[in-house]
Tab-separated table of C-alpha atoms and ligand atoms in Angstrom:
chain	number	residue	atom	x	y	z
A	1	MET	CA	38.565	4.945	25.790
A	2	ILE	CA	38.885	4.006	22.139
A	3	PHE	CA	37.786	7.169	20.334
A	4	ASP	CA	40.901	9.132	21.235
A	5	GLY	CA	43.502	7.761	18.814
A	6	LEU	CA	42.503	9.428	15.565
A	7	SER	CA	43.692	12.559	13.830
A	8	GLU	CA	41.419	14.559	11.562
A	9	VAL	CA	41.337	13.650	7.879
A	10	GLY	CA	41.200	16.333	5.186
A	11	ASP	CA	38.140	17.119	3.096
A	12	ASP	CA	37.478	15.282	-0.143
A	13	PRO	CA	39.115	17.513	-2.818
A	14	ILE	CA	35.843	17.994	-4.715
A	15	LEU	CA	33.628	18.641	-1.696
A	16	LEU	CA	36.287	21.037	-0.396
A	17	VAL	CA	35.726	23.286	-3.417
A	18	THR	CA	31.995	23.528	-2.599
A	19	LYS	CA	32.845	24.347	0.997
A	20	MET	CA	35.273	27.116	0.000
A	21	TYR	CA	32.845	28.547	-2.543
A	22	SER	CA	29.983	28.616	-0.010
A	23	ALA	CA	32.166	30.408	2.545
A	24	CYS	CA	33.348	33.065	0.040
A	25	ILE	CA	31.669	36.477	0.257
A	26	ASP	CA	33.026	37.922	-3.021
A	27	PRO	CA	29.980	38.906	-5.148
A	28	ASN	CA	31.898	37.905	-8.302
A	29	LYS	CA	32.567	34.365	-7.083
A	30	VAL	CA	32.162	31.547	-9.625
A	31	ASP	CA	31.691	27.857	-8.849
A	32	LEU	CA	33.391	25.558	-11.376
A	33	GLY	CA	33.854	22.794	-8.804
A	34	VAL	CA	31.515	19.901	-8.117
A	35	GLY	CA	29.971	18.182	-11.141
A	36	VAL	CA	26.435	19.546	-11.200
A	37	TYR	CA	24.674	20.953	-14.231
A	38	LYS	CA	23.670	24.605	-14.083
A	39	ASP	CA	21.290	26.321	-16.482
A	40	ALA	CA	21.843	29.649	-18.263
A	41	ASN	CA	20.993	31.436	-14.988
A	42	GLY	CA	23.500	29.395	-13.040
A	43	ASP	CA	20.780	27.393	-11.255
A	44	THR	CA	20.564	23.639	-10.748
A	45	VAL	CA	16.837	23.295	-11.306
A	46	ILE	CA	14.546	20.270	-10.999
A	47	LEU	CA	13.674	18.936	-14.474
A	48	ASP	CA	10.018	19.362	-15.532
A	49	SER	CA	9.765	15.641	-16.276
A	50	VAL	CA	10.945	14.909	-12.728
A	51	LYS	CA	8.471	17.382	-11.198
A	52	LYS	CA	5.626	15.751	-13.122
A	53	ALA	CA	6.667	12.252	-12.092
A	54	GLU	CA	6.958	13.361	-8.464
A	55	GLN	CA	3.453	14.805	-8.607
A	56	HIS	CA	2.212	11.556	-10.094
A	57	LEU	CA	3.789	9.646	-7.211
A	58	VAL	CA	2.277	11.946	-4.591
A	59	ASN	CA	-1.151	11.369	-6.138
A	60	SER	CA	-0.898	7.650	-6.776
A	61	GLN	CA	1.510	5.994	-4.342
A	62	LYS	CA	-0.407	3.988	-1.752
A	63	THR	CA	2.286	2.558	0.468
A	64	LYS	CA	5.806	3.096	1.636
A	65	THR	CA	6.293	-0.402	2.934
A	66	TYR	CA	9.660	-2.081	2.401
A	67	LEU	CA	10.755	-3.164	-1.048
A	68	SER	CA	13.839	-5.429	-1.056
A	69	PRO	CA	17.637	-5.150	-1.207
A	70	SER	CA	17.449	-4.944	-5.014
A	71	GLY	CA	15.155	-1.907	-4.709
A	72	ASN	CA	12.546	-0.918	-7.241
A	73	VAL	CA	12.298	-3.717	-9.833
A	74	GLU	CA	10.655	-1.541	-12.472
A	75	TYR	CA	13.496	0.954	-12.103
A	76	ASN	CA	16.077	-1.814	-12.406
A	77	ASP	CA	14.478	-3.025	-15.612
A	78	CYS	CA	14.210	0.484	-17.124
A	79	VAL	CA	17.779	1.405	-16.196
A	80	GLN	CA	19.155	-1.852	-17.565
A	81	LYS	CA	17.451	-1.148	-20.900
A	82	LEU	CA	18.597	2.461	-20.897
A	83	LEU	CA	22.160	1.221	-20.472
A	84	LEU	CA	22.110	-1.794	-22.772
A	85	GLY	CA	19.096	-1.374	-25.094
A	86	ASP	CA	15.975	-3.580	-25.071
A	87	ASP	CA	17.393	-6.590	-26.927
A	88	HIS	CA	20.986	-6.768	-25.834
A	89	PRO	CA	22.307	-10.359	-26.013
A	90	VAL	CA	23.068	-10.477	-22.279
A	91	ILE	CA	19.426	-9.606	-21.540
A	92	LEU	CA	18.157	-12.272	-23.932
A	93	GLN	CA	20.588	-14.790	-22.411
A	94	GLY	CA	19.598	-13.938	-18.820
A	95	ARG	CA	23.236	-13.082	-17.984
A	96	VAL	CA	22.611	-9.638	-16.521
A	97	THR	CA	21.190	-8.276	-13.264
A	98	THR	CA	20.684	-4.631	-12.314
A	99	ILE	CA	20.398	-3.673	-8.677
A	100	GLN	CA	19.271	-0.208	-7.566
A	101	ALA	CA	21.926	1.597	-5.540
A	102	PRO	CA	22.136	4.853	-3.587
A	103	GLY	CA	23.793	6.876	-6.349
A	104	GLY	CA	26.498	5.794	-8.755
A	105	THR	CA	28.855	5.873	-5.765
A	106	GLY	CA	26.726	3.242	-4.008
A	107	GLY	CA	26.839	1.148	-7.169
A	108	ILE	CA	30.635	1.347	-7.291
A	109	ARG	CA	30.849	0.331	-3.636
A	110	ILE	CA	28.573	-2.703	-4.116
A	111	GLY	CA	30.636	-3.713	-7.138
A	112	ALA	CA	33.881	-3.306	-5.199
A	113	ASP	CA	32.621	-5.371	-2.233
A	114	PHE	CA	31.464	-8.014	-4.692
A	115	LEU	CA	34.956	-8.151	-6.252
A	116	LYS	CA	36.430	-8.614	-2.786
A	117	ILE	CA	34.170	-11.661	-2.285
A	118	CYS	CA	34.999	-13.084	-5.735
A	119	LYS	CA	38.755	-12.660	-5.439
A	120	PRO	CA	40.098	-11.026	-2.270
A	121	ASP	CA	43.407	-10.044	-3.905
A	122	THR	CA	41.777	-8.380	-6.904
A	123	LYS	CA	43.868	-5.604	-8.394
A	124	VAL	CA	41.885	-2.672	-9.758
A	125	TRP	CA	43.431	-0.364	-12.371
A	126	ILE	CA	42.353	3.257	-12.212
A	127	SER	CA	42.944	5.974	-14.812
A	128	ASP	CA	45.345	8.787	-13.977
A	129	PRO	CA	43.676	11.222	-13.500
A	130	THR	CA	40.268	10.081	-12.282
A	131	TRP	CA	37.394	10.873	-9.947
A	132	PRO	CA	39.341	10.771	-6.661
A	133	ASN	CA	36.676	8.767	-4.848
A	134	HIS	CA	37.495	5.721	-7.001
A	135	TYR	CA	40.532	5.279	-4.768
A	136	GLY	CA	38.540	5.845	-1.575
A	137	ILE	CA	35.945	3.255	-2.500
A	138	MET	CA	38.373	0.585	-3.710
A	139	SER	CA	40.522	0.888	-0.616
A	140	SER	CA	37.461	0.843	1.684
A	141	SER	CA	36.549	-2.462	0.045
A	142	GLY	CA	40.090	-3.713	0.662
A	143	LEU	CA	41.130	-3.956	-2.973
A	144	GLN	CA	44.573	-3.227	-4.363
A	145	THR	CA	44.807	-0.359	-6.826
A	146	GLU	CA	47.207	0.651	-9.561
A	147	ALA	CA	47.103	3.697	-11.836
A	148	TYR	CA	47.272	3.612	-15.625
A	149	ARG	CA	48.262	6.711	-17.593
A	150	TYR	CA	45.277	8.308	-19.304
A	151	TYR	CA	45.650	12.057	-19.758
A	152	ASP	CA	48.442	14.624	-19.600
A	153	ILE	CA	46.979	17.483	-17.557
A	154	LYS	CA	49.788	19.912	-18.332
A	155	LYS	CA	49.658	19.361	-22.102
A	156	GLY	CA	45.904	18.758	-22.435
A	157	GLU	CA	46.510	15.458	-24.246
A	158	PHE	CA	44.754	12.093	-24.125
A	159	LEU	CA	47.335	9.313	-23.661
A	160	TYR	CA	45.774	6.347	-25.417
A	161	SER	CA	48.988	4.544	-26.326
A	162	GLU	CA	50.416	5.081	-22.814
A	163	MET	CA	47.181	3.680	-21.389
A	164	MET	CA	47.496	0.567	-23.549
A	165	GLU	CA	51.167	0.254	-22.625
A	166	ASP	CA	50.304	0.292	-18.904
A	167	LEU	CA	47.367	-2.099	-19.261
A	168	ASN	CA	49.684	-4.445	-21.122
A	169	THR	CA	51.276	-5.199	-17.754
A	170	ALA	CA	47.933	-6.150	-16.132
A	171	GLN	CA	47.427	-9.803	-15.201
A	172	ALA	CA	44.485	-12.042	-16.119
A	173	GLY	CA	41.632	-11.366	-13.680
A	174	ASP	CA	42.638	-7.777	-12.997
A	175	VAL	CA	39.807	-5.268	-13.086
A	176	ILE	CA	39.996	-2.030	-15.115
A	177	ILE	CA	37.863	0.953	-14.127
A	178	LEU	CA	36.805	2.741	-17.315
A	179	HIS	CA	34.668	5.849	-17.642
A	180	GLY	CA	31.834	4.839	-19.995
A	181	CYS	CA	31.653	8.353	-21.471
A	182	CYS	CA	32.585	11.923	-20.482
A	183	HIS	CA	35.719	10.990	-18.580
A	184	ASN	CA	35.760	12.541	-15.118
A	185	ALA	CA	38.048	14.561	-14.855
A	186	SER	CA	39.529	15.154	-18.306
A	187	GLY	CA	36.523	15.125	-20.679
A	188	ALA	CA	38.742	13.063	-23.041
A	189	ASP	CA	37.114	9.846	-24.266
A	190	LEU	CA	38.218	6.907	-26.369
A	191	THR	CA	37.008	6.903	-29.988
A	192	ARG	CA	34.813	3.988	-31.070
A	193	GLU	CA	37.821	2.412	-32.821
A	194	GLN	CA	39.795	2.664	-29.581
A	195	TRP	CA	36.947	1.110	-27.587
A	196	ASN	CA	36.860	-1.736	-30.120
A	197	GLU	CA	40.598	-2.255	-29.834
A	198	LEU	CA	40.546	-2.083	-26.034
A	199	THR	CA	37.678	-4.589	-25.883
A	200	ASN	CA	39.561	-7.083	-28.063
A	201	PHE	CA	42.671	-6.592	-25.964
A	202	MET	CA	40.767	-7.155	-22.712
A	203	SER	CA	39.103	-10.239	-24.147
A	204	LYS	CA	42.465	-11.759	-25.106
A	205	ARG	CA	44.028	-10.845	-21.780
A	206	ASP	CA	41.097	-11.924	-19.584
A	207	LEU	CA	40.722	-8.469	-18.020
A	208	VAL	CA	37.420	-7.444	-16.435
A	209	PRO	CA	35.915	-3.986	-17.081
A	210	PHE	CA	34.302	-2.021	-14.296
A	211	LEU	CA	32.520	0.711	-16.249
A	212	ASP	CA	31.537	3.865	-14.406
A	213	ILE	CA	28.906	5.793	-16.358
A	214	ALA	CA	27.615	8.866	-14.564
A	215	TYR	CA	27.134	11.222	-17.522
A	216	GLN	CA	25.136	9.190	-20.060
A	217	GLY	CA	23.570	11.732	-22.445
A	218	PHE	CA	26.142	14.478	-21.936
A	219	SER	CA	28.502	13.556	-24.777
A	220	GLU	CA	26.489	12.706	-27.912
A	221	GLY	CA	23.160	11.354	-26.662
A	222	ILE	CA	21.650	8.734	-24.362
A	223	ILE	CA	22.039	5.858	-26.831
A	224	GLU	CA	25.293	6.999	-28.446
A	225	ASP	CA	26.964	7.379	-25.038
A	226	SER	CA	26.247	3.752	-24.178
A	227	TYR	CA	28.488	2.470	-27.004
A	228	ALA	CA	31.277	1.249	-24.717
A	229	ILE	CA	29.025	-0.436	-22.155
A	230	ARG	CA	26.984	-2.203	-24.850
A	231	LEU	CA	30.089	-3.313	-26.706
A	232	MET	CA	31.940	-4.636	-23.658
A	233	SER	CA	28.821	-6.362	-22.325
A	234	GLU	CA	28.458	-8.124	-25.662
A	235	LYS	CA	32.071	-9.119	-26.210
A	236	LEU	CA	33.312	-9.890	-22.707
A	237	PRO	CA	32.050	-12.619	-20.361
A	238	GLU	CA	32.117	-10.583	-17.157
A	239	VAL	CA	31.357	-6.892	-16.751
A	240	LEU	CA	30.403	-4.505	-13.959
A	241	ILE	CA	28.607	-1.231	-14.738
A	242	ALA	CA	27.989	1.422	-12.085
A	243	SER	CA	25.505	3.982	-13.360
A	244	SER	CA	24.004	7.162	-12.000
A	245	CYS	CA	20.852	9.220	-12.547
A	246	SER	CA	22.318	12.150	-10.584
A	247	LYS	CA	23.288	14.155	-13.646
A	248	ASN	CA	20.994	13.099	-16.491
A	249	PHE	CA	17.884	13.287	-14.275
A	250	ALA	CA	19.380	16.105	-12.149
A	251	MET	CA	18.388	14.111	-9.062
A	252	TYR	CA	21.690	14.604	-7.267
A	253	ARG	CA	20.472	14.584	-3.678
A	254	ASP	CA	17.955	11.780	-4.182
A	255	ARG	CA	20.835	9.346	-4.684
A	256	VAL	CA	19.618	7.304	-7.631
A	257	GLY	CA	22.056	4.848	-9.187
A	258	ALA	CA	22.589	1.201	-9.956
A	259	ILE	CA	25.092	-1.605	-10.288
A	260	THR	CA	24.707	-3.877	-13.276
A	261	LEU	CA	26.380	-7.267	-13.274
A	262	VAL	CA	27.080	-9.386	-16.349
A	263	SER	CA	28.295	-12.945	-15.712
A	264	SER	CA	29.433	-15.636	-18.115
A	265	THR	CA	26.290	-17.775	-17.731
A	266	ALA	CA	22.732	-17.212	-16.532
A	267	GLU	CA	23.264	-19.734	-13.756
A	268	LEU	CA	26.392	-17.978	-12.474
A	269	ASN	CA	24.685	-14.631	-12.734
A	270	LYS	CA	21.960	-15.751	-10.356
A	271	ILE	CA	24.558	-16.911	-7.845
A	272	ASN	CA	26.632	-13.713	-8.244
A	273	ALA	CA	23.596	-11.446	-7.848
A	274	SER	CA	22.734	-13.222	-4.583
A	275	HIS	CA	26.143	-12.179	-3.208
A	276	MET	CA	25.613	-8.572	-4.263
A	277	LEU	CA	22.256	-8.550	-2.523
A	278	LYS	CA	23.873	-9.897	0.608
A	279	VAL	CA	26.356	-7.005	0.450
A	280	VAL	CA	23.445	-4.561	0.136
A	281	ARG	CA	21.618	-6.112	3.090
A	282	SER	CA	24.675	-5.786	5.288
A	283	ILE	CA	25.410	-2.144	4.388
A	284	TYR	CA	22.010	-0.399	4.169
A	285	SER	CA	19.486	-3.226	3.828
A	286	MET	CA	17.647	-1.683	0.903
A	287	PRO	CA	17.938	1.520	-1.115
A	288	PRO	CA	15.657	4.568	-0.723
A	289	ASP	CA	12.758	4.365	-3.168
A	290	HIS	CA	11.665	7.878	-4.091
A	291	GLY	CA	14.212	8.796	-6.777
A	292	ALA	CA	14.095	5.366	-8.374
A	293	ALA	CA	10.286	5.437	-8.477
A	294	VAL	CA	10.466	8.814	-10.235
A	295	VAL	CA	12.959	7.539	-12.827
A	296	ALA	CA	10.931	4.360	-13.381
A	297	HIS	CA	7.797	6.393	-14.021
A	298	ILE	CA	9.551	8.733	-16.470
A	299	LEU	CA	11.152	5.940	-18.426
A	300	SER	CA	7.982	3.875	-18.697
A	301	ASP	CA	5.705	6.747	-19.774
A	302	ASP	CA	6.191	7.703	-23.441
A	303	ALA	CA	5.323	11.381	-23.082
A	304	LEU	CA	7.459	11.885	-19.974
A	305	ARG	CA	10.331	9.911	-21.446
A	306	ASN	CA	10.325	12.099	-24.574
A	307	GLN	CA	10.209	15.219	-22.461
A	308	TRP	CA	13.117	13.957	-20.376
A	309	MET	CA	15.144	13.132	-23.519
A	310	ARG	CA	14.607	16.711	-24.698
A	311	GLU	CA	15.720	18.032	-21.336
A	312	VAL	CA	18.911	15.955	-21.548
A	313	ASP	CA	19.510	17.310	-25.061
A	314	GLU	CA	19.155	20.854	-23.743
A	315	MET	CA	21.618	20.257	-20.919
A	316	ARG	CA	24.158	18.692	-23.286
A	317	SER	CA	23.804	21.502	-25.840
A	318	ARG	CA	24.263	24.205	-23.233
A	319	VAL	CA	27.484	22.690	-21.919
A	320	LYS	CA	28.794	22.356	-25.474
A	321	GLU	CA	27.912	25.999	-26.169
A	322	MET	CA	29.818	27.037	-23.052
A	323	ARG	CA	32.838	24.999	-24.163
A	324	ASN	CA	32.833	26.784	-27.531
A	325	LEU	CA	32.238	30.206	-26.016
A	326	PHE	CA	35.046	29.743	-23.506
A	327	VAL	CA	37.481	28.668	-26.223
A	328	LYS	CA	36.447	31.538	-28.523
A	329	LYS	CA	36.835	34.134	-25.799
A	330	MET	CA	40.180	32.782	-24.633
A	331	ALA	CA	41.458	32.791	-28.230
A	332	GLU	CA	40.448	36.461	-28.490
A	333	LYS	CA	41.704	37.563	-25.080
A	334	ALA	CA	44.900	35.507	-24.811
A	335	PRO	CA	45.738	34.090	-28.276
A	336	ASN	CA	48.615	31.962	-26.990
A	337	SER	CA	46.735	30.410	-24.078
A	338	GLY	CA	46.066	27.210	-26.055
A	339	PHE	CA	42.670	26.149	-24.685
A	340	GLY	CA	41.353	24.943	-28.070
A	341	TYR	CA	41.269	21.318	-26.847
A	342	ILE	CA	38.385	22.179	-24.462
A	343	ALA	CA	35.953	22.461	-27.392
A	344	GLU	CA	36.735	18.861	-28.381
A	345	GLN	CA	36.091	17.308	-24.981
A	346	ASN	CA	32.907	15.780	-23.579
A	347	GLY	CA	30.666	16.115	-20.578
A	348	MET	CA	31.036	18.587	-17.776
A	349	PHE	CA	34.760	18.499	-17.100
A	350	SER	CA	38.059	19.600	-18.566
A	351	PHE	CA	41.411	20.511	-17.111
A	352	LEU	CA	42.806	24.004	-17.481
A	353	THR	CA	46.443	23.688	-18.545
A	354	LEU	CA	47.662	26.078	-15.868
A	355	SER	CA	50.450	25.942	-13.302
A	356	ALA	CA	49.662	25.287	-9.624
A	357	ASP	CA	50.443	28.973	-8.913
A	358	GLN	CA	48.095	30.198	-11.636
A	359	ILE	CA	45.330	27.950	-10.302
A	360	GLN	CA	45.776	29.315	-6.782
A	361	THR	CA	45.748	32.896	-8.132
A	362	LEU	CA	42.396	32.281	-9.826
A	363	ILE	CA	40.977	30.784	-6.644
A	364	LYS	CA	42.416	33.247	-4.139
A	365	ASP	CA	42.520	36.542	-6.094
A	366	TYR	CA	39.520	36.104	-8.413
A	367	SER	CA	37.247	33.780	-6.371
A	368	ILE	CA	36.945	31.345	-9.277
A	369	TYR	CA	36.571	28.024	-7.494
A	370	PHE	CA	37.662	24.750	-9.085
A	371	MET	CA	39.816	21.779	-8.188
A	372	ALA	CA	43.435	22.387	-7.242
A	373	ASN	CA	44.541	19.987	-9.991
A	374	GLY	CA	42.898	22.247	-12.601
A	375	ARG	CA	39.617	20.361	-13.172
A	376	VAL	CA	36.799	22.751	-14.051
A	377	ASN	CA	33.082	22.091	-14.375
A	378	ILE	CA	32.248	23.772	-17.691
A	379	ALA	CA	28.539	23.580	-16.795
A	380	GLY	CA	29.256	26.265	-14.181
A	381	LEU	CA	29.937	28.812	-16.962
A	382	THR	CA	27.110	31.118	-18.061
A	383	GLU	CA	26.757	34.060	-20.452
A	384	ASP	CA	26.879	36.205	-17.311
A	385	ASN	CA	30.120	34.916	-15.807
A	386	VAL	CA	32.105	33.788	-18.865
A	387	ASP	CA	33.657	37.223	-19.420
A	388	TYR	CA	34.728	37.497	-15.814
A	389	VAL	CA	36.258	34.000	-15.956
A	390	THR	CA	38.014	34.449	-19.314
A	391	ASP	CA	39.249	37.962	-18.427
A	392	SER	CA	40.699	36.582	-15.198
A	393	ILE	CA	42.432	33.671	-16.945
A	394	ALA	CA	43.663	35.969	-19.736
A	395	ALA	CA	45.214	38.256	-17.105
A	396	LEU	CA	47.502	35.350	-16.130
A	397	PHE	CA	48.831	35.184	-19.674
A	398	ASN	CA	48.985	38.895	-20.427
A	399	SER	CA	50.618	40.129	-17.207
B	1	LMR	C1	32.102	15.278	-9.277
B	1	LMR	O1	33.018	14.606	-9.763
B	1	LMR	O2	32.228	16.490	-9.040
B	1	LMR	C2	30.761	14.644	-9.037
B	1	LMR	O3	30.791	13.318	-9.457
B	1	LMR	C3	30.277	14.806	-7.651
B	1	LMR	C4	30.994	13.966	-6.649
B	1	LMR	O4	30.315	13.243	-5.906
B	1	LMR	O5	32.225	14.014	-6.552
């Protein structure tokens, strides 16, 4: 026997929250856990643009024969342009390849396996805090990891100078995972000046960015949120970008993502892409088509694209409204609670500056489910539950 030597591993900390929430029978329960958008009714609905594109596919698709390890080429082209713009220098120079991947997670994994092939002892720097699966993926690919300071959870403060101090110790050829926008888990992003400074620093120090962009459109807008990826792709010779359509197309379970590779020359890019495709072939052969075909149709049809852009605007605005409402209500109900920083942050997530005991009280006594480190999904707040949530948090301060 060989299957008898293992002990059970714990749940992923994010998926655990969903599991606990689903098992809870309290009618007041609130889910502020996993990063999914919810509308004003608390539902994660299918976007109208997606429904229309799916209908179009049902009516027009004639075959489901194999594509290839790179997936849907029209999707790859559309996504690349959504990330970088139509005329980005790396596109004009033929130095970029986008490969469809099963979700942003799949894109990160392909990128990580590719790094292992390029340089087996690659060290990857990861922000503290981060999306916990960054560690899981990098270690599954056999890469070394090191944390850099990014955000003080207890104080609610972005640690830009500490981040730069830590990255100052990185060696040439090290890879830095950066959240392209809407940092998961803090919601705290670099300003444009800071991105410029970081890019110059990385250029001088020969550091390679691995940009993870899963929330494009949730901070300022689709184009505005691509500032960092466009800048780094222009100024640095080698870049990896893992992107996701889970959130901005609300296609979570369809697993639609990509890995985009920028190499120093067109010739090297062709060689590098061939290695990525070999990785794909050996893991899952080729990605599932449906979600990518939907995205490709939306992005290449003017009317559907405009409708989708409006739907993204609506999602972004609602999350921002919930940030402001939460902060306003907390200021009224517990004036010294100090949650004002939440209104300034981006995307779905922020940390609540609460103690471990306070967090457990909210989970256990009030059935408000979020990560044990304090990360909340602001998109889980609605006009209907915000009073329950803010009253419960205020009770911790006023008792
Ligand atoms: C999250 O951070 O909650 C999302 O990215 C979902 C996930 O897969 O963890």
